[in-house]
Short mmCIF file of C-alpha atoms in Angstrom, two decimals:
data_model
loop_
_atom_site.label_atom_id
_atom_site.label_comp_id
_atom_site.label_asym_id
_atom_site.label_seq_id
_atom_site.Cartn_x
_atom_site.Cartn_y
_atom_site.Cartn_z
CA UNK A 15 0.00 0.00 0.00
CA UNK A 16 2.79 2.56 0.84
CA UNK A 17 4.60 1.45 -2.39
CA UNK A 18 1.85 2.06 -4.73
CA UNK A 19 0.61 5.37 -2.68
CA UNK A 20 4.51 7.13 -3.08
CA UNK A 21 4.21 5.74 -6.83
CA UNK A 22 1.35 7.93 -7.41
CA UNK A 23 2.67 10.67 -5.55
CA UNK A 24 6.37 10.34 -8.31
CA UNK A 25 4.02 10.22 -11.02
CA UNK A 26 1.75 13.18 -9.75
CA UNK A 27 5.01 15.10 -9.34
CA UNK A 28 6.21 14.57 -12.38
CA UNK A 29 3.09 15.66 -14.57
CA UNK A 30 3.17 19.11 -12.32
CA UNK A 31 7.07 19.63 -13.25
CA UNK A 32 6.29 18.51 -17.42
CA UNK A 33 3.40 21.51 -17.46
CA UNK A 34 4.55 23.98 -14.59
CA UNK A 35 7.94 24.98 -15.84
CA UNK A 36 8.42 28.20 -13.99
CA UNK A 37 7.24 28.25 -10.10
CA UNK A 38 7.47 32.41 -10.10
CA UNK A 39 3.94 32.36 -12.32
CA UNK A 40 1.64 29.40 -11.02
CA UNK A 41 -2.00 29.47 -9.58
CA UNK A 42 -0.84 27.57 -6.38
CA UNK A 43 -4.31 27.29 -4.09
CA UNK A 44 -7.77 27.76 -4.92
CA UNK A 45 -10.67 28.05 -1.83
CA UNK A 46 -14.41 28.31 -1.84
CA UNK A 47 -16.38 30.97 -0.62
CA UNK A 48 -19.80 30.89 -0.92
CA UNK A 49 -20.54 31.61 -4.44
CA UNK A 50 -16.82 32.43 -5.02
CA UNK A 51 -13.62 31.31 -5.13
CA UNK A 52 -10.50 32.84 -3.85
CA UNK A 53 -7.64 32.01 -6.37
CA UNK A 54 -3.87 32.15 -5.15
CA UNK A 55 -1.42 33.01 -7.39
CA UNK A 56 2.56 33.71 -8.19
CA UNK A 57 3.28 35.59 -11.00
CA UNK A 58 0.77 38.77 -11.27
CA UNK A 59 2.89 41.02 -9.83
CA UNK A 60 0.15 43.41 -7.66
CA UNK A 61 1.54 45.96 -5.68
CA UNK A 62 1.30 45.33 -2.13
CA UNK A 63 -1.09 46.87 0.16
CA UNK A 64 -3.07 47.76 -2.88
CA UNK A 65 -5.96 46.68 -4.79
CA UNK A 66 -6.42 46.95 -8.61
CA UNK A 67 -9.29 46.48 -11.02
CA UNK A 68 -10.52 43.45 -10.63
CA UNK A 69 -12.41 43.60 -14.31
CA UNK A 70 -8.66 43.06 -15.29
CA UNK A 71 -8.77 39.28 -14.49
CA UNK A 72 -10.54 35.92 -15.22
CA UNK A 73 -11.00 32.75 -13.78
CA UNK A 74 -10.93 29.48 -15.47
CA UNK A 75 -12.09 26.38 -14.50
CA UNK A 76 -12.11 22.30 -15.45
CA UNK A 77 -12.63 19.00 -15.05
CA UNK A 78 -9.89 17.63 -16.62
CA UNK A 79 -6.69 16.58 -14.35
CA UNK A 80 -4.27 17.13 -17.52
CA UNK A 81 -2.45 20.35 -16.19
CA UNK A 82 -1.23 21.18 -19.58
CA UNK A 83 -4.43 21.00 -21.89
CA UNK A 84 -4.95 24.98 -21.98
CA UNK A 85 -8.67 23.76 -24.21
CA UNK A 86 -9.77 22.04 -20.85
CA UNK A 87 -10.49 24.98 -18.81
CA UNK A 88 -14.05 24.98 -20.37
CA UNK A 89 -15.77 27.85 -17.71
CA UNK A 90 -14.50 31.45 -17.55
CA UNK A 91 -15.74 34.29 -14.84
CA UNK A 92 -15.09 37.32 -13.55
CA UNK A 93 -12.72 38.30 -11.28
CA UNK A 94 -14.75 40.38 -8.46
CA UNK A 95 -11.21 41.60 -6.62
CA UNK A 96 -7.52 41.48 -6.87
CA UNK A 97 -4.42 42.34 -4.66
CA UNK A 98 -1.24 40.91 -4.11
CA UNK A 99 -1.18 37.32 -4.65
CA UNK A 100 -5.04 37.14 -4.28
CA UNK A 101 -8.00 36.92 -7.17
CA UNK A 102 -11.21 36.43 -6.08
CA UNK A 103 -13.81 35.01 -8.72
CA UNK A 104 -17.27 34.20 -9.19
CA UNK A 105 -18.25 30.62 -9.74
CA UNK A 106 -19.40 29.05 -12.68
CA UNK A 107 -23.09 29.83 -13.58
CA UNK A 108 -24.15 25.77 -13.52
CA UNK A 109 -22.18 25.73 -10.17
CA UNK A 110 -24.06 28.58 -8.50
CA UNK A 111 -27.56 27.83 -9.41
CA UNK A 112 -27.23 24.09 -8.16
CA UNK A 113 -25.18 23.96 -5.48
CA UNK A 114 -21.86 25.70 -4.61
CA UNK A 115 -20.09 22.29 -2.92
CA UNK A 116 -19.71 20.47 -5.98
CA UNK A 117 -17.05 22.97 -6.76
CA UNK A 118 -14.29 21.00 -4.48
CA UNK A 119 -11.94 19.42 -6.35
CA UNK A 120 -12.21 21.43 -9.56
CA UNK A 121 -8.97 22.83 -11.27
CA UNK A 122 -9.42 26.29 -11.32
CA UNK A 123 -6.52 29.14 -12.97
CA UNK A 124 -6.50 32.77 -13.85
CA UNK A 125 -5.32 34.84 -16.28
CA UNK A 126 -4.98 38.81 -17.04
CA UNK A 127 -6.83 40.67 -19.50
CA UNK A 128 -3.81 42.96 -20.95
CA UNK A 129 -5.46 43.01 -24.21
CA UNK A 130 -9.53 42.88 -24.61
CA UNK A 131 -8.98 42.16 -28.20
CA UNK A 132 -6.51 39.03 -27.76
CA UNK A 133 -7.24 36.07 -25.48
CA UNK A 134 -5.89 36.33 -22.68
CA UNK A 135 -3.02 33.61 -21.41
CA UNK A 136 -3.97 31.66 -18.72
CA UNK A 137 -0.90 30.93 -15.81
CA UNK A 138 -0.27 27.18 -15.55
CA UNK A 139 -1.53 26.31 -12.58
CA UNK A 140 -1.60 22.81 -9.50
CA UNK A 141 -4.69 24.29 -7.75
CA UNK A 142 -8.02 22.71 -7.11
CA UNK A 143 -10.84 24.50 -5.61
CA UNK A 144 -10.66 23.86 -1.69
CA UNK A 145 -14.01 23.44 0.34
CA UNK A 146 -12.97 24.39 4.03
CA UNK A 147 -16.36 23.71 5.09
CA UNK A 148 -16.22 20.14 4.20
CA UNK A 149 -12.85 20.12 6.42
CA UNK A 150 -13.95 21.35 9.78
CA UNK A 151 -12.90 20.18 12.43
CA UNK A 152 -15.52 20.87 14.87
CA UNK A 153 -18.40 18.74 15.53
CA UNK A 154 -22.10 18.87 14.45
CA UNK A 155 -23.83 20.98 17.09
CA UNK A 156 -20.40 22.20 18.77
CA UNK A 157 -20.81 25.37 18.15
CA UNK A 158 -17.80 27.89 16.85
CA UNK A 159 -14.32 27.61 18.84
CA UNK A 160 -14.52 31.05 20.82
CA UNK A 161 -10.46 31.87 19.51
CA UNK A 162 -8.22 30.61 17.15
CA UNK A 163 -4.70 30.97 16.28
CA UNK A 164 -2.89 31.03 12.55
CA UNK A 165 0.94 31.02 12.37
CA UNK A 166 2.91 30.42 9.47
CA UNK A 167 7.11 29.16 10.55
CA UNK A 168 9.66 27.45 9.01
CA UNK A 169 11.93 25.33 10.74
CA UNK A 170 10.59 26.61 14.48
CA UNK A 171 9.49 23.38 15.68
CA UNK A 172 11.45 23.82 18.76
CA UNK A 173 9.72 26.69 19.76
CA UNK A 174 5.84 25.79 19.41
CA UNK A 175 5.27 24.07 22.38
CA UNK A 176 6.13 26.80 24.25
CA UNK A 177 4.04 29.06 22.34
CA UNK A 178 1.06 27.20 21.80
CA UNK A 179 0.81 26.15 25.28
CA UNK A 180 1.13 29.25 27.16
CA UNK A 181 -1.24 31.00 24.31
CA UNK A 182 -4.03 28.05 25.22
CA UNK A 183 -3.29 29.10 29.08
CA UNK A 184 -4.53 32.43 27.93
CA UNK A 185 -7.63 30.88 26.11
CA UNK A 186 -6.55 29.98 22.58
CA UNK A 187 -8.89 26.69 21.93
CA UNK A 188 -7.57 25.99 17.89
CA UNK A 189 -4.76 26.34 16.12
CA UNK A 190 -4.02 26.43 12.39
CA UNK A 191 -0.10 26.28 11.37
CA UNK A 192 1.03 26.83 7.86
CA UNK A 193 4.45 24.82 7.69
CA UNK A 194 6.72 26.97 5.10
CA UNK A 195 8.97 23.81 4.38
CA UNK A 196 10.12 22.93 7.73
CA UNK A 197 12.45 19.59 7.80
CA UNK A 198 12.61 19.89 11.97
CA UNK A 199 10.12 17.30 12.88
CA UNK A 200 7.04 19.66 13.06
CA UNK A 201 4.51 16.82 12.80
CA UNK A 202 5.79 15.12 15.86
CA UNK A 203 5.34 18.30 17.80
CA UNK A 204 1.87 18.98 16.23
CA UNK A 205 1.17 14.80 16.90
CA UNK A 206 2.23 15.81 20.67
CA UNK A 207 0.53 18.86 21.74
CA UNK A 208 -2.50 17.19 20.14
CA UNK A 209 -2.02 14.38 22.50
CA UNK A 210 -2.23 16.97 25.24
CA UNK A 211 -5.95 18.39 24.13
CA UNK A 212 -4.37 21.29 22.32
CA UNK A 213 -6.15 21.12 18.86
CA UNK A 214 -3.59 21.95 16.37
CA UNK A 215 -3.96 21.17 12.84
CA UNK A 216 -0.42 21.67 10.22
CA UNK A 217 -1.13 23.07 6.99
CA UNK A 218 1.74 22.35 4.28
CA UNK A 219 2.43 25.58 3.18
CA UNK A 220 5.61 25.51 0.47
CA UNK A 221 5.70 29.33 -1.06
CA UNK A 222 7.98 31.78 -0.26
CA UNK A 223 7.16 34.59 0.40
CA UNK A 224 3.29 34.12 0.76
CA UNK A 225 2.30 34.99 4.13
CA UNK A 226 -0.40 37.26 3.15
CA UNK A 227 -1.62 34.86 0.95
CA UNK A 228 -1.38 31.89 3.40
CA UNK A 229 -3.22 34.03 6.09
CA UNK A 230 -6.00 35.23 3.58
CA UNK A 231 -7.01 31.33 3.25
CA UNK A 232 -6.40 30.78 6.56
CA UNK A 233 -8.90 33.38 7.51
CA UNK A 234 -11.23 31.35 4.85
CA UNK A 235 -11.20 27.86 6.80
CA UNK A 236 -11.13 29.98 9.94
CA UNK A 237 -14.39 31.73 9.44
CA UNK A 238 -16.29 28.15 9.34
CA UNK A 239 -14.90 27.13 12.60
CA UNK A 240 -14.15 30.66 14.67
CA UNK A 241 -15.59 33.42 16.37
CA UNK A 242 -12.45 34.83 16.51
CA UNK A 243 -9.26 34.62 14.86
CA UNK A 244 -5.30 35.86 15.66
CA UNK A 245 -3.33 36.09 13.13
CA UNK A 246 0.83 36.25 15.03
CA UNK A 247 4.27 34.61 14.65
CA UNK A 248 5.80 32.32 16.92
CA UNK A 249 8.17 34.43 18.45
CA UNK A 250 4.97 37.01 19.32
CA UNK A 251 3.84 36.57 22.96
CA UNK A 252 0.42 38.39 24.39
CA UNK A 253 1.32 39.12 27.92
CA UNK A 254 -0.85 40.93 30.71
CA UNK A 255 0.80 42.36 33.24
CA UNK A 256 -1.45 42.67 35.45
CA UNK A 257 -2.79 39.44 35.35
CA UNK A 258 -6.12 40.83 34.43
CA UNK A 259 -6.43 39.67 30.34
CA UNK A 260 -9.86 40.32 28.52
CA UNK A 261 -12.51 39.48 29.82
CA UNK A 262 -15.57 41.30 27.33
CA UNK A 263 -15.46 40.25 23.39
CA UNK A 264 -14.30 43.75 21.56
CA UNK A 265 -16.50 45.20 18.85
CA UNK A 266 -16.42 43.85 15.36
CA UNK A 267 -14.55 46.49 13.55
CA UNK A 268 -17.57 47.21 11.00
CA UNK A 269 -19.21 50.77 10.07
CA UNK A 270 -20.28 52.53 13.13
CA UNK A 271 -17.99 51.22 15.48
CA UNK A 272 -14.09 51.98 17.13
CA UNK A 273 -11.34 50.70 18.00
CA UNK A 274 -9.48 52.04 20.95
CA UNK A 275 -5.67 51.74 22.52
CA UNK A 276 -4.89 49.45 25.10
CA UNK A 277 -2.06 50.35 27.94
CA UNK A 278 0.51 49.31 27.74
CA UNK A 279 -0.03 47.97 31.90
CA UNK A 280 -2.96 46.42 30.50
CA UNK A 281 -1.81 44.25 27.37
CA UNK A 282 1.37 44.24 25.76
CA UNK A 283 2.80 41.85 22.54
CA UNK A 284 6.51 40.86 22.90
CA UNK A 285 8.23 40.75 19.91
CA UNK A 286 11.81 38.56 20.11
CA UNK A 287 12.18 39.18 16.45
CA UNK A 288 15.90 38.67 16.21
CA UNK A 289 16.30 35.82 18.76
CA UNK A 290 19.83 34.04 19.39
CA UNK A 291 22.46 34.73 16.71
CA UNK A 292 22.70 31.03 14.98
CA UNK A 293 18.63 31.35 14.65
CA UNK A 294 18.77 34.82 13.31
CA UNK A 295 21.38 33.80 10.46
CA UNK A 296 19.47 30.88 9.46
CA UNK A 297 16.30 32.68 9.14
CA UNK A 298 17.61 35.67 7.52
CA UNK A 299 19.49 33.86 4.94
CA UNK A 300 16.40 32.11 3.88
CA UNK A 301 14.69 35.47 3.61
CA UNK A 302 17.06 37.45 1.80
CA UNK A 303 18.64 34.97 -0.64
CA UNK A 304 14.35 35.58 -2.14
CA UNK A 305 16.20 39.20 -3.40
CA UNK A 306 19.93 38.55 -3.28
CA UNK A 307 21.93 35.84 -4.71
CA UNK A 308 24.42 36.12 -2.37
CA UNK A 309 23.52 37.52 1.17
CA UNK A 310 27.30 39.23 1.26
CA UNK A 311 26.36 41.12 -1.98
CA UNK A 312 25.88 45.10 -1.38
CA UNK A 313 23.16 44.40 -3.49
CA UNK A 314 19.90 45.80 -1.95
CA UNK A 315 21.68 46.36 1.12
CA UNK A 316 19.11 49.47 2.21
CA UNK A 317 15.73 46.85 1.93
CA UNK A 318 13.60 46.28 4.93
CA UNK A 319 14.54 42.81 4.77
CA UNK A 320 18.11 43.10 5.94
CA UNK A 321 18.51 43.56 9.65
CA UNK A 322 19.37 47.50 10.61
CA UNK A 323 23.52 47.57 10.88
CA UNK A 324 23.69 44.36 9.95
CA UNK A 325 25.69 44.89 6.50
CA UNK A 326 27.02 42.08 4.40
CA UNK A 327 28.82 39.91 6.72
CA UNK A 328 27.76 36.62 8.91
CA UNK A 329 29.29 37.57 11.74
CA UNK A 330 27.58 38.15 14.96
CA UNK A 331 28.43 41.73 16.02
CA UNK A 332 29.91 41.70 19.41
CA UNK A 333 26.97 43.69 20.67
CA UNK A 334 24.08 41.46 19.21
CA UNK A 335 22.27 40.20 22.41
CA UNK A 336 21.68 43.87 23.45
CA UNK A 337 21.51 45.34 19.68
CA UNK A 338 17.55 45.13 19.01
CA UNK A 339 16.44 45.30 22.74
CA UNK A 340 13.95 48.21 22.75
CA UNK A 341 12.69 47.68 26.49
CA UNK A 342 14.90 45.85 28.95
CA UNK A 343 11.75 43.82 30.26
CA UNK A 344 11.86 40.35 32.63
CA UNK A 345 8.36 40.76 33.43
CA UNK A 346 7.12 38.27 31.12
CA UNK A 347 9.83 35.81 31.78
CA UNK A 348 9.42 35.96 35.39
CA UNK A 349 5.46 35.92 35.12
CA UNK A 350 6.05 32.28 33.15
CA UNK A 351 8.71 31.22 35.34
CA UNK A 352 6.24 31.82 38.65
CA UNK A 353 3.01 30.78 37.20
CA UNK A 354 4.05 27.28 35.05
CA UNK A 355 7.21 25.91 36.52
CA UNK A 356 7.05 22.67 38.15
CA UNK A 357 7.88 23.06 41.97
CA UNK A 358 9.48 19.87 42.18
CA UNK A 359 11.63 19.66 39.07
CA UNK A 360 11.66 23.62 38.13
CA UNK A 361 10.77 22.67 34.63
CA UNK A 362 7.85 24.51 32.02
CA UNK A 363 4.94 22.33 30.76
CA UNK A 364 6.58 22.37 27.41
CA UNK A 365 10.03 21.49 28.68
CA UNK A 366 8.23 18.14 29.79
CA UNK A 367 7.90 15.01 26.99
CA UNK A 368 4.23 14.08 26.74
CA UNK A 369 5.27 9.99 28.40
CA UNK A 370 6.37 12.02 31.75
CA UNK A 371 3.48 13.93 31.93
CA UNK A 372 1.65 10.52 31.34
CA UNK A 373 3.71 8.77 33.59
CA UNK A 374 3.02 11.66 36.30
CA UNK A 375 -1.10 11.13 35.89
CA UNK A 376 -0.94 7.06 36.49
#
């Protein structure tokens, strides 16, 4: 059974490398919503933080599973918005009228109306349309989760338990993590902190440089099984130092209400961006080599991507622990270290393996 099930992953492989030649312009993900679908895609080249006409783009659809027929993307609709990464398109007429579900599993691309006269070039494309609401989680008559969690990491398997765990103390209930290509054994963390009741579900997430995207359908399966969803990186703690946290559900940010500060002796979100020097290098590497060849090049050397003062060289400055320390702040440490730490052995709930714990309840 494993034998012929890695066969037909080879040979699924190898038809998406014969018709997707170039992975910088590929329709990647597809989801349903309602009577749309929300098309993800590498390649248009949208400016960020900004929307553009929409009437610029079309969606196609098949049935077919041959990636490189362009004649088998038989529907075409209108694109309804685009930003970024991000096309959103109506469904297919047929699909609409009957019933919106039977879109899941559809192959679905998009392509950009540069010319009205010529037709327009549709990008190859590995996506079928995604039904989160045939995915949930939750049971029948459950009820939403009150708060939910989406992170996407790479290679931070070390570091989830911790976060997850204390996050759940502060009433997290489901948790959604887009893997960016880790190869640290994130699955056995994710198999482990679901043996402890924590709910978390691992999304293979491969793109670089797609966290808006990856969030935006994130915040599509979310919306089926949460009230409310956090969007925050694993090195982003909530902390209340007072001890107080939230206790009423704030206003949905539509027309006619506010939002409002909060004190910073109320809530605060600690932000260990840089972290230890070995984990910084490794990180940053990944993320500049997406601009520069070579991350010693002077090339680029002013983008928001390089660390301030950094320059070209991968060595840690002699000053690096105290380089990027805005507020010299224990509280947080010394809240987890007082409230979580085992009184016998002085270790943290996610310092512990999942068999002692076990061991520890019989």
């Amino acid at each position: 059974m494993a034998s012929s099930r890695r066969a037909a992953n080879q040979t699924a492989d190898e038809e998406i490398s014969d018709s997707v030649p170039d992975w910088g312009k590929v329709v990647y993900e597809a989801i349903l919503d309602w009577n749309t679908v929300v098309v993800l895609a590498k390649g248009l080249n949208l400016k960020p933080r900004r929307e553009v006409d929409p009437a610029e783009f079309r969606c196609h659809f098949s049935l077919s599973n041959n990636l490189s027929r362009e004649e088998s993307f038989v529907f075409t609709t209108e694109a309804t918005a685009a930003a970024q990464e991000v096309v959103r398109c109506l469904l297919p007429r047929s699909i609409r009228k009957n019933n919106t579900a039977l879109a899941e599993g559809i192959r679905v691309t998009v392509s950009r109306v540069e010319d009205s006269s010529a037709s327009p070039a549709a990008l190859p494309s590995v996506a079928k349309v995604y039904n989160p609401k045939s995915h949930g989680m939750r049971g029948e008559g459950e009820g939403k989760y009150e708060l939910c969690a989406c992170t996407m990491l790479w290679n931070q398997a070390s570091v989830l338990k911790e976060w997850v765990m204390y996050h759940s103390w502060l009433g997290v209930e489901r948790w959604f993590i887009y893997d960016n290509n880790s190869d640290d054994g994130l699955q056995d963390v994710a198999d482990e902190l679901n043996s402890r009741n924590h709910n978390v579900s691992r999304h293979v997430w491969p793109w670089i440089k797609a966290q808006e995207a990856g969030f935006s359908h994130c915040a599509l399966r979310a919306k089926y099984e949460c009230k409310w969803v956090g969007f925050f990186d694993v090195d982003e703690f909530f902390y209340f130092p007072r001890h107080g946290g939230q206790t009423p559900l704030p206003g949905q940010l539509r027309e006619g209400y506010k939002s409002t500060n909060v004190a910073e002796g109320t809530a605060v979100i600690n932000h260990y961006k840089y972290q230890v020097w070995d984990t910084f290098k490794a990180k940053f590497l990944r993320r500049v080599s997406t601009y520069v060849t070579n991350w010693q090049d002077d090339h680029n050397k002013g983008s928001k991507d390089r660390a301030p003062g950094l320059g070209t060289e991968a060595v840690e400055p002699p000053d690096w622990r105290l380089r990027f320390c805005e507020v010299w702040d224990t509280g947080l440490k010394d809240f987890v270290l007082g409230s979580f730490a085992d009184v016998g052995t002085g270790l943290l709930p996610w310092e512990r393996s999942s068999s002692s714990s076990a061991r520890r309840r019989r």
